[in-house]
Amino acid sequence: MRPMTNMRLGTGMRGGTASGRGGNLRMKTGAVPGTSAGTQAAFLPQHNISVSDRPVTGQGIAGMKASVGPGRQVQDSSFYIGLLNGKITDITKEIRKIKADMDTMQRDAGQYNQLERKYESLLKEVRNLEGTLADYNLAMDKLRTSTDPQEVTAYQANLEARNRNEAAEIDKVFLMKEQRNQGTQELEMQIGQVHQQAEAKIKQLEPAKLREYEELIQRSQGLHQEGQMREQELDKMRHKIHELEAIVRGSGMREEYNAEERKVQRLRKDVAVLEEDMGIAQMDPKDAHARLLDKVKEDNRKTTELESRCKEIDAEMRKCKRQHQELQTDLEDREKGNVNKNDSHKYELLFQRDAEMSEFLQNYDSQRDETLKDQEATKQTIVALLEHISSGIGSSEEMPSAERLEEMKDEVSFKTKQLETSQQTMARLQQQRAKRIQEMQKINTLDQKIGIELEQLNGKMVSMKDEMKGFEDIEGLRGRATFTKDELEKLREKYIARRGAIKQQVAGLSAQVDATKKTLSMNETSKNLTSLELKLRHYEQNIFVMKEYVETKGRETDFESLKTDVMKMCGNLNEKAVEIA
């Protein structure tokens, strides 16, 4: 077939042009002469093909892309089955991901329990090492202060006597315990006899009453078993709660919860401030002015309290920094091998702080109970204030008229002035009364004071006269003074001689002490003590870090406040839903 025979002209093609001459078709872009590309160009279907989709352009050699249609026109059951299968696949993947996260959380919880057990064992070891270190420190303290061995022996004897007394007390307590156990056994035997007598009496009852008694016994046993089952279920629930809390502690959801809770609290404060501002804006100018003055005074008071609190915290920080500097200096001196003379004082301070911490831990329960009582009293006060506010709101509906209000204000101002005048008069009269009472007391005690002073003066006169008799013997006074002077000179010479001897003894003892210190520095026990101190410092640091971690996680898992707020919000929403319904 000839190229142009029975061929319909394409859009935009003119007859008689080069494209219409037989055998001389114009080559399209990318068409090689002699191929069928030029012959098929005229009857290809017209499509909206963008330039970027052309096969050979600046985009490179690429095949023509498939056109994107309007989508599936018929949505039959297979379409929905495919869609459902895709969703099921996504859900399955999400479930696997959640299970993997749960496995990770459980492993973390197991690791946490292992670390907690390890922490307890290390804490016991640290306490044992602290006791050993305290003994070593006491021995070193006695050695540094050159304590007399007799004093150490006396101290040891005192400790032995105290231990014997404590052992005797323990034995006494043990004997008392045995006596109590014997008394308990006797009481149990008596109780058993009473039960036997009761059973004998019960067997003598009538058949109806006996049957009723047996039914009550069976019911009591059933209730006891049910109570045990409930306790077991409660233990299981507690165990499950502990596991869930451990899982929550290991996840990062608690941090998000704390952040959201802080955000909610901040928004609530903003809402409260805005409500207060709206209330002030709706009040009368005088009342609003008074309210603003009260608010400014309250803000000033809070600012003053915060400033005082900041000063206290600054003082505490300075104190802590000073203590830290002292401890740092002490550690540096120990690392250099220098031992200060104030080590004993520092050890005493450390023991004192340890005692204070122990006392705080012992009194923690009582302090917590007092705090809970204060919180309960505060809650009751808040409830009373809310009742008072509600009663005030109810009475505000019966407000007087404007004229009556002005009359009441004038009456209040008049009575206030009268009250101030009366209070001033009363205060002045009370001051005068107190002054007169003091004068009367002075007058009543004046006679007694005069008599006492006369007796004292007479006694002084007698003693002075006796002393004057002694001063009349001048020669005797001189002789006694000379004798006293000679005795003092003898004592002075004696003490000078003793001082020289003591200096020689001190020099010898100092040489012995230096030699002992040198020997001690080369001893293995001293080196072991140093290594034990380093280990103890490392353990203390680990304990502190773990305590901080435990406290942080404990604060993160405190969800009671948010739970209460959510319950309140749910109650309010339920009430509103009931009202709307």
PDB file of C-alpha atoms in Angstrom, residues 398-563:
ATOM      1  CA  GLU A 398     -30.537  38.910  98.303  1.00  0.00           C
ATOM      2  CA  MET A 399     -28.454  42.045  97.789  1.00  0.00           C
ATOM      3  CA  PRO A 400     -29.842  45.361  99.112  1.00  0.00           C
ATOM      4  CA  SER A 401     -30.580  48.355  96.927  1.00  0.00           C
ATOM      5  CA  ALA A 402     -28.038  51.052  96.078  1.00  0.00           C
ATOM      6  CA  GLU A 403     -29.502  53.533  98.613  1.00  0.00           C
ATOM      7  CA  ARG A 404     -29.519  50.928 101.352  1.00  0.00           C
ATOM      8  CA  LEU A 405     -25.942  50.010 100.415  1.00  0.00           C
ATOM      9  CA  GLU A 406     -24.801  53.626 100.775  1.00  0.00           C
ATOM     10  CA  GLU A 407     -26.539  53.872 104.150  1.00  0.00           C
ATOM     11  CA  MET A 408     -24.881  50.658 105.276  1.00  0.00           C
ATOM     12  CA  LYS A 409     -21.464  51.928 104.108  1.00  0.00           C
ATOM     13  CA  ASP A 410     -21.930  55.181 106.038  1.00  0.00           C
ATOM     14  CA  GLU A 411     -23.040  53.250 109.087  1.00  0.00           C
ATOM     15  CA  VAL A 412     -20.053  50.922 108.789  1.00  0.00           C
ATOM     16  CA  SER A 413     -17.609  53.830 108.463  1.00  0.00           C
ATOM     17  CA  PHE A 414     -19.168  55.562 111.505  1.00  0.00           C
ATOM     18  CA  LYS A 415     -19.060  52.397 113.582  1.00  0.00           C
ATOM     19  CA  THR A 416     -15.510  51.723 112.408  1.00  0.00           C
ATOM     20  CA  LYS A 417     -14.397  55.134 113.634  1.00  0.00           C
ATOM     21  CA  GLN A 418     -16.163  54.561 116.950  1.00  0.00           C
ATOM     22  CA  LEU A 419     -14.526  51.150 117.220  1.00  0.00           C
ATOM     23  CA  GLU A 420     -11.061  52.622 116.550  1.00  0.00           C
ATOM     24  CA  THR A 421     -11.641  55.331 119.164  1.00  0.00           C
ATOM     25  CA  SER A 422     -12.819  52.744 121.683  1.00  0.00           C
ATOM     26  CA  GLN A 423      -9.848  50.507 120.938  1.00  0.00           C
ATOM     27  CA  GLN A 424      -7.405  53.382 121.388  1.00  0.00           C
ATOM     28  CA  THR A 425      -9.070  54.349 124.685  1.00  0.00           C
ATOM     29  CA  MET A 426      -8.992  50.735 125.832  1.00  0.00           C
ATOM     30  CA  ALA A 427      -5.310  50.372 124.907  1.00  0.00           C
ATOM     31  CA  ARG A 428      -4.421  53.577 126.752  1.00  0.00           C
ATOM     32  CA  LEU A 429      -6.359  52.441 129.842  1.00  0.00           C
ATOM     33  CA  GLN A 430      -4.665  49.046 129.737  1.00  0.00           C
ATOM     34  CA  GLN A 431      -1.235  50.707 129.590  1.00  0.00           C
ATOM     35  CA  GLN A 432      -2.101  52.911 132.566  1.00  0.00           C
ATOM     36  CA  ARG A 433      -3.434  49.894 134.461  1.00  0.00           C
ATOM     37  CA  ALA A 434      -0.239  47.890 133.777  1.00  0.00           C
ATOM     38  CA  LYS A 435       1.866  50.865 134.892  1.00  0.00           C
ATOM     39  CA  ARG A 436      -0.095  51.231 138.136  1.00  0.00           C
ATOM     40  CA  ILE A 437       0.151  47.495 138.802  1.00  0.00           C
ATOM     41  CA  GLN A 438       3.940  47.648 138.425  1.00  0.00           C
ATOM     42  CA  GLU A 439       4.147  50.613 140.792  1.00  0.00           C
ATOM     43  CA  MET A 440       1.996  48.788 143.339  1.00  0.00           C
ATOM     44  CA  GLN A 441       4.216  45.693 143.105  1.00  0.00           C
ATOM     45  CA  LYS A 442       7.316  47.825 143.638  1.00  0.00           C
ATOM     46  CA  ILE A 443       5.720  49.451 146.693  1.00  0.00           C
ATOM     47  CA  ASN A 444       4.729  46.063 148.121  1.00  0.00           C
ATOM     48  CA  THR A 445       8.224  44.611 147.670  1.00  0.00           C
ATOM     49  CA  LEU A 446      10.034  47.754 148.881  1.00  0.00           C
ATOM     50  CA  ASP A 447       9.912  46.786 152.583  1.00  0.00           C
ATOM     51  CA  GLN A 448      11.270  43.336 151.861  1.00  0.00           C
ATOM     52  CA  LYS A 449      14.115  44.734 149.747  1.00  0.00           C
ATOM     53  CA  ILE A 450      15.052  47.245 152.464  1.00  0.00           C
ATOM     54  CA  GLY A 451      15.180  44.468 155.089  1.00  0.00           C
ATOM     55  CA  ILE A 452      17.289  42.240 152.848  1.00  0.00           C
ATOM     56  CA  GLU A 453      19.725  45.062 152.057  1.00  0.00           C
ATOM     57  CA  LEU A 454      20.077  45.887 155.780  1.00  0.00           C
ATOM     58  CA  GLU A 455      20.881  42.269 156.576  1.00  0.00           C
ATOM     59  CA  GLN A 456      23.462  42.156 153.772  1.00  0.00           C
ATOM     60  CA  LEU A 457      25.082  45.387 154.973  1.00  0.00           C
ATOM     61  CA  ASN A 458      25.262  44.118 158.565  1.00  0.00           C
ATOM     62  CA  GLY A 459      26.888  40.906 157.364  1.00  0.00           C
ATOM     63  CA  LYS A 460      29.429  42.872 155.314  1.00  0.00           C
ATOM     64  CA  MET A 461      30.222  45.072 158.323  1.00  0.00           C
ATOM     65  CA  VAL A 462      30.884  42.036 160.527  1.00  0.00           C
ATOM     66  CA  SER A 463      33.110  40.401 157.902  1.00  0.00           C
ATOM     67  CA  MET A 464      35.056  43.635 157.352  1.00  0.00           C
ATOM     68  CA  LYS A 465      35.625  44.042 161.090  1.00  0.00           C
ATOM     69  CA  ASP A 466      36.978  40.483 161.280  1.00  0.00           C
ATOM     70  CA  GLU A 467      39.316  41.197 158.365  1.00  0.00           C
ATOM     71  CA  MET A 468      40.504  44.405 160.023  1.00  0.00           C
ATOM     72  CA  LYS A 469      41.519  42.422 163.111  1.00  0.00           C
ATOM     73  CA  GLY A 470      43.692  40.243 160.920  1.00  0.00           C
ATOM     74  CA  PHE A 471      45.370  43.254 159.288  1.00  0.00           C
ATOM     75  CA  GLU A 472      46.441  44.669 162.696  1.00  0.00           C
ATOM     76  CA  ASP A 473      49.152  41.961 163.030  1.00  0.00           C
ATOM     77  CA  ILE A 474      51.689  43.405 160.539  1.00  0.00           C
ATOM     78  CA  GLU A 475      54.578  41.124 161.511  1.00  0.00           C
ATOM     79  CA  GLY A 476      52.446  38.036 161.160  1.00  0.00           C
ATOM     80  CA  LEU A 477      51.345  39.138 157.686  1.00  0.00           C
ATOM     81  CA  ARG A 478      54.976  39.685 156.663  1.00  0.00           C
ATOM     82  CA  GLY A 479      56.007  36.289 157.975  1.00  0.00           C
ATOM     83  CA  ARG A 480      53.187  34.519 156.160  1.00  0.00           C
ATOM     84  CA  ALA A 481      54.014  36.402 152.949  1.00  0.00           C
ATOM     85  CA  THR A 482      57.722  35.448 153.230  1.00  0.00           C
ATOM     86  CA  PHE A 483      56.836  31.808 153.872  1.00  0.00           C
ATOM     87  CA  THR A 484      54.467  31.747 150.907  1.00  0.00           C
ATOM     88  CA  LYS A 485      57.115  33.342 148.673  1.00  0.00           C
ATOM     89  CA  ASP A 486      59.714  30.724 149.663  1.00  0.00           C
ATOM     90  CA  GLU A 487      57.279  27.889 149.008  1.00  0.00           C
ATOM     91  CA  LEU A 488      56.412  29.289 145.596  1.00  0.00           C
ATOM     92  CA  GLU A 489      60.124  29.654 144.701  1.00  0.00           C
ATOM     93  CA  LYS A 490      60.708  26.014 145.626  1.00  0.00           C
ATOM     94  CA  LEU A 491      57.767  24.934 143.502  1.00  0.00           C
ATOM     95  CA  ARG A 492      59.044  27.059 140.616  1.00  0.00           C
ATOM     96  CA  GLU A 493      62.499  25.422 140.715  1.00  0.00           C
ATOM     97  CA  LYS A 494      60.904  22.005 140.965  1.00  0.00           C
ATOM     98  CA  TYR A 495      58.653  22.634 137.945  1.00  0.00           C
ATOM     99  CA  ILE A 496      61.603  24.012 135.926  1.00  0.00           C
ATOM    100  CA  ALA A 497      63.495  20.789 136.568  1.00  0.00           C
ATOM    101  CA  ARG A 498      60.445  18.725 135.612  1.00  0.00           C
ATOM    102  CA  ARG A 499      60.042  20.780 132.447  1.00  0.00           C
ATOM    103  CA  GLY A 500      63.575  19.911 131.313  1.00  0.00           C
ATOM    104  CA  ALA A 501      63.016  16.231 131.984  1.00  0.00           C
ATOM    105  CA  ILE A 502      59.692  16.301 130.128  1.00  0.00           C
ATOM    106  CA  LYS A 503      61.340  18.011 127.130  1.00  0.00           C
ATOM    107  CA  GLN A 504      63.887  15.203 126.951  1.00  0.00           C
ATOM    108  CA  GLN A 505      61.115  12.602 127.188  1.00  0.00           C
ATOM    109  CA  VAL A 506      59.115  14.420 124.516  1.00  0.00           C
ATOM    110  CA  ALA A 507      62.147  14.473 122.196  1.00  0.00           C
ATOM    111  CA  GLY A 508      62.604  10.725 122.632  1.00  0.00           C
ATOM    112  CA  LEU A 509      58.897  10.041 122.138  1.00  0.00           C
ATOM    113  CA  SER A 510      58.855  12.271 119.030  1.00  0.00           C
ATOM    114  CA  ALA A 511      61.672  10.229 117.538  1.00  0.00           C
ATOM    115  CA  GLN A 512      59.737   7.043 118.333  1.00  0.00           C
ATOM    116  CA  VAL A 513      56.580   8.511 116.790  1.00  0.00           C
ATOM    117  CA  ASP A 514      58.454   9.500 113.620  1.00  0.00           C
ATOM    118  CA  ALA A 515      59.908   6.028 113.345  1.00  0.00           C
ATOM    119  CA  THR A 516      56.474   4.501 113.939  1.00  0.00           C
ATOM    120  CA  LYS A 517      54.942   6.728 111.261  1.00  0.00           C
ATOM    121  CA  LYS A 518      57.664   5.759 108.819  1.00  0.00           C
ATOM    122  CA  THR A 519      57.077   2.077 109.582  1.00  0.00           C
ATOM    123  CA  LEU A 520      53.334   2.578 109.253  1.00  0.00           C
ATOM    124  CA  SER A 521      53.690   4.222 105.848  1.00  0.00           C
ATOM    125  CA  MET A 522      55.622   1.161 104.643  1.00  0.00           C
ATOM    126  CA  ASN A 523      53.142  -1.290 106.192  1.00  0.00           C
ATOM    127  CA  GLU A 524      50.731  -3.306 104.046  1.00  0.00           C
ATOM    128  CA  THR A 525      47.830  -2.539 106.394  1.00  0.00           C
ATOM    129  CA  SER A 526      48.152   1.183 105.668  1.00  0.00           C
ATOM    130  CA  LYS A 527      48.144   0.499 101.954  1.00  0.00           C
ATOM    131  CA  ASN A 528      45.098  -1.733 102.372  1.00  0.00           C
ATOM    132  CA  LEU A 529      43.382   1.054 104.292  1.00  0.00           C
ATOM    133  CA  THR A 530      44.061   3.486 101.450  1.00  0.00           C
ATOM    134  CA  SER A 531      42.680   1.060  98.869  1.00  0.00           C
ATOM    135  CA  LEU A 532      39.628   0.404 101.059  1.00  0.00           C
ATOM    136  CA  GLU A 533      39.000   4.134 101.330  1.00  0.00           C
ATOM    137  CA  LEU A 534      39.122   4.442  97.531  1.00  0.00           C
ATOM    138  CA  LYS A 535      36.714   1.511  97.153  1.00  0.00           C
ATOM    139  CA  LEU A 536      34.400   3.026  99.750  1.00  0.00           C
ATOM    140  CA  ARG A 537      34.428   6.352  97.934  1.00  0.00           C
ATOM    141  CA  HIS A 538      33.578   4.565  94.677  1.00  0.00           C
ATOM    142  CA  TYR A 539      30.740   2.615  96.339  1.00  0.00           C
ATOM    143  CA  GLU A 540      29.358   5.794  97.908  1.00  0.00           C
ATOM    144  CA  GLN A 541      29.328   7.469  94.509  1.00  0.00           C
ATOM    145  CA  ASN A 542      27.488   4.513  92.944  1.00  0.00           C
ATOM    146  CA  ILE A 543      24.983   4.483  95.811  1.00  0.00           C
ATOM    147  CA  PHE A 544      24.346   8.186  95.388  1.00  0.00           C
ATOM    148  CA  VAL A 545      23.759   7.791  91.636  1.00  0.00           C
ATOM    149  CA  MET A 546      21.389   4.871  92.166  1.00  0.00           C
ATOM    150  CA  LYS A 547      19.490   6.745  94.882  1.00  0.00           C
ATOM    151  CA  GLU A 548      19.057   9.681  92.530  1.00  0.00           C
ATOM    152  CA  TYR A 549      17.843   7.316  89.815  1.00  0.00           C
ATOM    153  CA  VAL A 550      15.355   5.625  92.167  1.00  0.00           C
ATOM    154  CA  GLU A 551      14.041   8.973  93.438  1.00  0.00           C
ATOM    155  CA  THR A 552      13.666  10.301  89.881  1.00  0.00           C
ATOM    156  CA  LYS A 553      11.726   7.238  88.771  1.00  0.00           C
ATOM    157  CA  GLY A 554       9.583   7.443  91.916  1.00  0.00           C
ATOM    158  CA  ARG A 555       8.675  11.031  91.131  1.00  0.00           C
ATOM    159  CA  GLU A 556       7.964  10.125  87.514  1.00  0.00           C
ATOM    160  CA  THR A 557       5.484   7.393  88.510  1.00  0.00           C
ATOM    161  CA  ASP A 558       3.420   9.672  90.754  1.00  0.00           C
ATOM    162  CA  PHE A 559       0.150   9.802  88.833  1.00  0.00           C
ATOM    163  CA  GLU A 560      -2.297  10.401  91.693  1.00  0.00           C
ATOM    164  CA  SER A 561      -2.800  14.122  91.013  1.00  0.00           C
ATOM    165  CA  LEU A 562      -3.560  13.561  87.306  1.00  0.00           C
ATOM    166  CA  LYS A 563      -5.838  10.662  88.201  1.00  0.00           C
TER     167      LYS A 563
END
